Short mmCIF file of C-alpha atoms in Angstrom, two decimals:
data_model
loop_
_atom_site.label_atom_id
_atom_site.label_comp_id
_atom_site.label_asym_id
_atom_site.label_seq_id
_atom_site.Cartn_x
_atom_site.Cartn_y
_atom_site.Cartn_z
CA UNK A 1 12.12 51.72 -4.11
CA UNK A 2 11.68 48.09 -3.46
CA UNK A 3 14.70 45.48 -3.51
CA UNK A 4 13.17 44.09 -6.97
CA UNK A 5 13.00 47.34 -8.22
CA UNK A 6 17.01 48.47 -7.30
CA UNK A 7 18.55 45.50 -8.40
CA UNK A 8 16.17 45.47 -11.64
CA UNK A 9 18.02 49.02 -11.79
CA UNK A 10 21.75 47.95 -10.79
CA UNK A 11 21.62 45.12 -13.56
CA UNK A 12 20.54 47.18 -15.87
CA UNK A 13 23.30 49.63 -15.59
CA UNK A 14 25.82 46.68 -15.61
CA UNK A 15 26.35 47.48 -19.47
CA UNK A 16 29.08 50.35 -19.53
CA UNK A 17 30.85 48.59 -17.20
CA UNK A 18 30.61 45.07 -18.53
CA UNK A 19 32.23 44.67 -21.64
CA UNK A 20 30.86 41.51 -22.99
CA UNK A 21 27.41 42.11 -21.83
CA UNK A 22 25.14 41.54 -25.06
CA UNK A 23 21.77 41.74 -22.91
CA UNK A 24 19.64 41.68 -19.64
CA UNK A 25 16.83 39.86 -19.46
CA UNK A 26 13.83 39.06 -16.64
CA UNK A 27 11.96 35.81 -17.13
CA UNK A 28 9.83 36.21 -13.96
CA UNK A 29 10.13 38.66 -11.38
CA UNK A 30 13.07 38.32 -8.93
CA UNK A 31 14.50 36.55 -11.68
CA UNK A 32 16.94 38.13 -14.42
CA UNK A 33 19.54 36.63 -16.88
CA UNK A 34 22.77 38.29 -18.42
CA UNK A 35 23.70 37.24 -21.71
CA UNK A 36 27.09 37.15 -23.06
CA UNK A 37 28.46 35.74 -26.42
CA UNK A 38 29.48 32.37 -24.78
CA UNK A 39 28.28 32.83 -21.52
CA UNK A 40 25.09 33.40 -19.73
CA UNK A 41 24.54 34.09 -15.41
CA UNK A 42 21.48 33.83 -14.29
CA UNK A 43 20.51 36.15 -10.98
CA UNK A 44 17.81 35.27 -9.07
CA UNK A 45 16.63 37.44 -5.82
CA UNK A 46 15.95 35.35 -2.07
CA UNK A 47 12.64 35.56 -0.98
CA UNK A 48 13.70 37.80 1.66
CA UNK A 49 15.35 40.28 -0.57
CA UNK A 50 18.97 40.02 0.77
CA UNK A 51 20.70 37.94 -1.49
CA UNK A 52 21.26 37.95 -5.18
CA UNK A 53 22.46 34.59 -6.42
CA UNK A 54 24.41 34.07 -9.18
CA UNK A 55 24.59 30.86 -11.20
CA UNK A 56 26.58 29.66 -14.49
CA UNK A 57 26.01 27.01 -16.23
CA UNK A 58 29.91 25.57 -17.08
CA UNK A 59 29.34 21.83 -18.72
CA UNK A 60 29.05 18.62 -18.20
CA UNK A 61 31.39 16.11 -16.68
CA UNK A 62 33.24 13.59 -18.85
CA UNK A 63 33.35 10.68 -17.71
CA UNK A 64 37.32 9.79 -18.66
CA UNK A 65 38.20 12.69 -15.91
CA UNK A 66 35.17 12.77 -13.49
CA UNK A 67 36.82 11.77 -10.08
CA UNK A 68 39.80 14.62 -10.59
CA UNK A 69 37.21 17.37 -11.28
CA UNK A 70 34.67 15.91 -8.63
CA UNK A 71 38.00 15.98 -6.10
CA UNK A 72 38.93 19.79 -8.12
CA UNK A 73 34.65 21.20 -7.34
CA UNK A 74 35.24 20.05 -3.51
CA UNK A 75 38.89 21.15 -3.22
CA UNK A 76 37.78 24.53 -4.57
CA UNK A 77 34.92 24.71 -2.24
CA UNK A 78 37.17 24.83 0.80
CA UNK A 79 38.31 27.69 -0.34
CA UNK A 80 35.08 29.44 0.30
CA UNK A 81 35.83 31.93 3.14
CA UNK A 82 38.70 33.18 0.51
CA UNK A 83 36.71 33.01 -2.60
CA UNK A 84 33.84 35.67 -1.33
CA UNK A 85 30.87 32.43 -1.27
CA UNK A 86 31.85 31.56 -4.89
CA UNK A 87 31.51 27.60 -4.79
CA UNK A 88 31.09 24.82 -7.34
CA UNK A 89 27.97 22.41 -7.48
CA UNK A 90 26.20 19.84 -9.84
CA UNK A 91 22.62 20.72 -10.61
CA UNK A 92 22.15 16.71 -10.44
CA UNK A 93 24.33 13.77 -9.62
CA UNK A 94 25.95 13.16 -13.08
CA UNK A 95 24.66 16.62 -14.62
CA UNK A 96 26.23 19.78 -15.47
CA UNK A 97 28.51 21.79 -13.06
CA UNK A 98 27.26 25.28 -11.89
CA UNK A 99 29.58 28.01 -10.31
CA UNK A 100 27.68 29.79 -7.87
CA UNK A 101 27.61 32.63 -5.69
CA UNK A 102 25.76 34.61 -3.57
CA UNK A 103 26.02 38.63 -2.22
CA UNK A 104 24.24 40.90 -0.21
CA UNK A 105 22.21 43.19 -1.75
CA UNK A 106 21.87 45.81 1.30
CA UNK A 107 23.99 48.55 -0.18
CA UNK A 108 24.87 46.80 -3.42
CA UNK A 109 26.32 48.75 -6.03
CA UNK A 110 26.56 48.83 -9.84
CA UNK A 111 30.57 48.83 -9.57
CA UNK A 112 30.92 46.05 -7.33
CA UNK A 113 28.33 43.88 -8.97
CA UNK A 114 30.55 44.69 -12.06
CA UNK A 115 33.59 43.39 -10.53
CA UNK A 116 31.95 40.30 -8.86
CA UNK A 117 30.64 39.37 -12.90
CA UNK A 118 33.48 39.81 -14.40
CA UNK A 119 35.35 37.84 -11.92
CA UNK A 120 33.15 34.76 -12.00
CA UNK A 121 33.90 35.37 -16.17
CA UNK A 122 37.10 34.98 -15.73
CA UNK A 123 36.64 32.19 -13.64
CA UNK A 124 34.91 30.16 -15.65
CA UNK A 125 36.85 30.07 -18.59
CA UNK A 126 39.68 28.28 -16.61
CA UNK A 127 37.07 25.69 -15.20
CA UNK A 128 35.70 25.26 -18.87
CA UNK A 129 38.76 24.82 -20.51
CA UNK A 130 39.37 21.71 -17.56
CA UNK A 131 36.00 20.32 -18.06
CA UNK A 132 36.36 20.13 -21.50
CA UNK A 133 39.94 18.43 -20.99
CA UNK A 134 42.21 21.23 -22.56
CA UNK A 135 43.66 22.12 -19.13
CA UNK A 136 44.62 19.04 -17.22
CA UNK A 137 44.91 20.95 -13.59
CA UNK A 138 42.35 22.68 -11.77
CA UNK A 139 42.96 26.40 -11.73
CA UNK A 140 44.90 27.76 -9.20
CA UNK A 141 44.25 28.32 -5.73
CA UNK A 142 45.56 31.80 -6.28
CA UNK A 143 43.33 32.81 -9.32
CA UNK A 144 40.20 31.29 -7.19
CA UNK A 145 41.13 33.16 -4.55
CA UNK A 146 40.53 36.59 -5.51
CA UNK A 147 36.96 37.90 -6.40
CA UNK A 148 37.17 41.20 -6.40
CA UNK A 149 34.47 43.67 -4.81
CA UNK A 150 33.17 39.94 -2.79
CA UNK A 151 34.51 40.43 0.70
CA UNK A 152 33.55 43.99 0.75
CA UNK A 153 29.90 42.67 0.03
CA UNK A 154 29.73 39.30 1.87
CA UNK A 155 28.58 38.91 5.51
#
């Protein structure tokens, strides 16, 4: 089976293990998108077939607390050797933040692509609720620290 075709397979099987997982979806091939009731990740395969990105969409940035999330987004990124490549971007200067991450899809498994999901759920709800302004610190290095199944997965 082709790379397309296994991780076609692998997201597909995400739903047992997933519990908020309403649906999978594939817009264009290489391409797929997991729904959740308030969340969405969209996957999208390399060209070369060894990397499955994942991307989430968390908000905008308001302007009345833009520098301390800008200086949060880059603090966080240092952090990326213990976060298993998760990292925080804009999608444009000014636009909405993205969590992203990226993992190997030689030997991939439904499990660990289970954990990595849920952990960049979990994740996101803390960056949400401080780009929204209900939280007024970043989340902790110690909750962005651990992504389960990442390290086993990452070069």
């Amino acid at each position: 089976m082709e790379t397309h075709e296994i991780i076609s397979q692998i997201l597909t099987d995400l739903g047992p293990l997933v519990d908020r997982l309403e649906a999978v979806t594939a817009p264009a091939a290489g391409m797929w998108g997991l729904q959740f009731e308030d969340d969405a990740i969209q996957c999208e395969l390399a060209a070369d077939g060894k990397r499955l990105y994942l991307t989430m969409d968390l908000g905008a940035l308001h302007d009345a607390r833009r520098e301390d999330v800008l200086q949060s987004l880059l603090a966080f990124n240092s952090l990326w050797a213990e976060t298993g490549s998760v990292r925080m971007a804009l999608d444009q200067p000014g636009g909405q933040v993205l969590q992203v991450c990226d993992i190997l899809t030689q030997d991939l498994e439904v499990t660990k692509l289970a954990q990595v999901v849920e952990a960049l759920l979990a994740k996101a709800q803390s960056w949400k609720a401080l780009l929204a302004g209900a939280e007024t610190t970043p989340p902790s290095s110690v909750e962005n620290r651990e992504v389960p199944g990442m390290g086993a997965i990452r070069v």
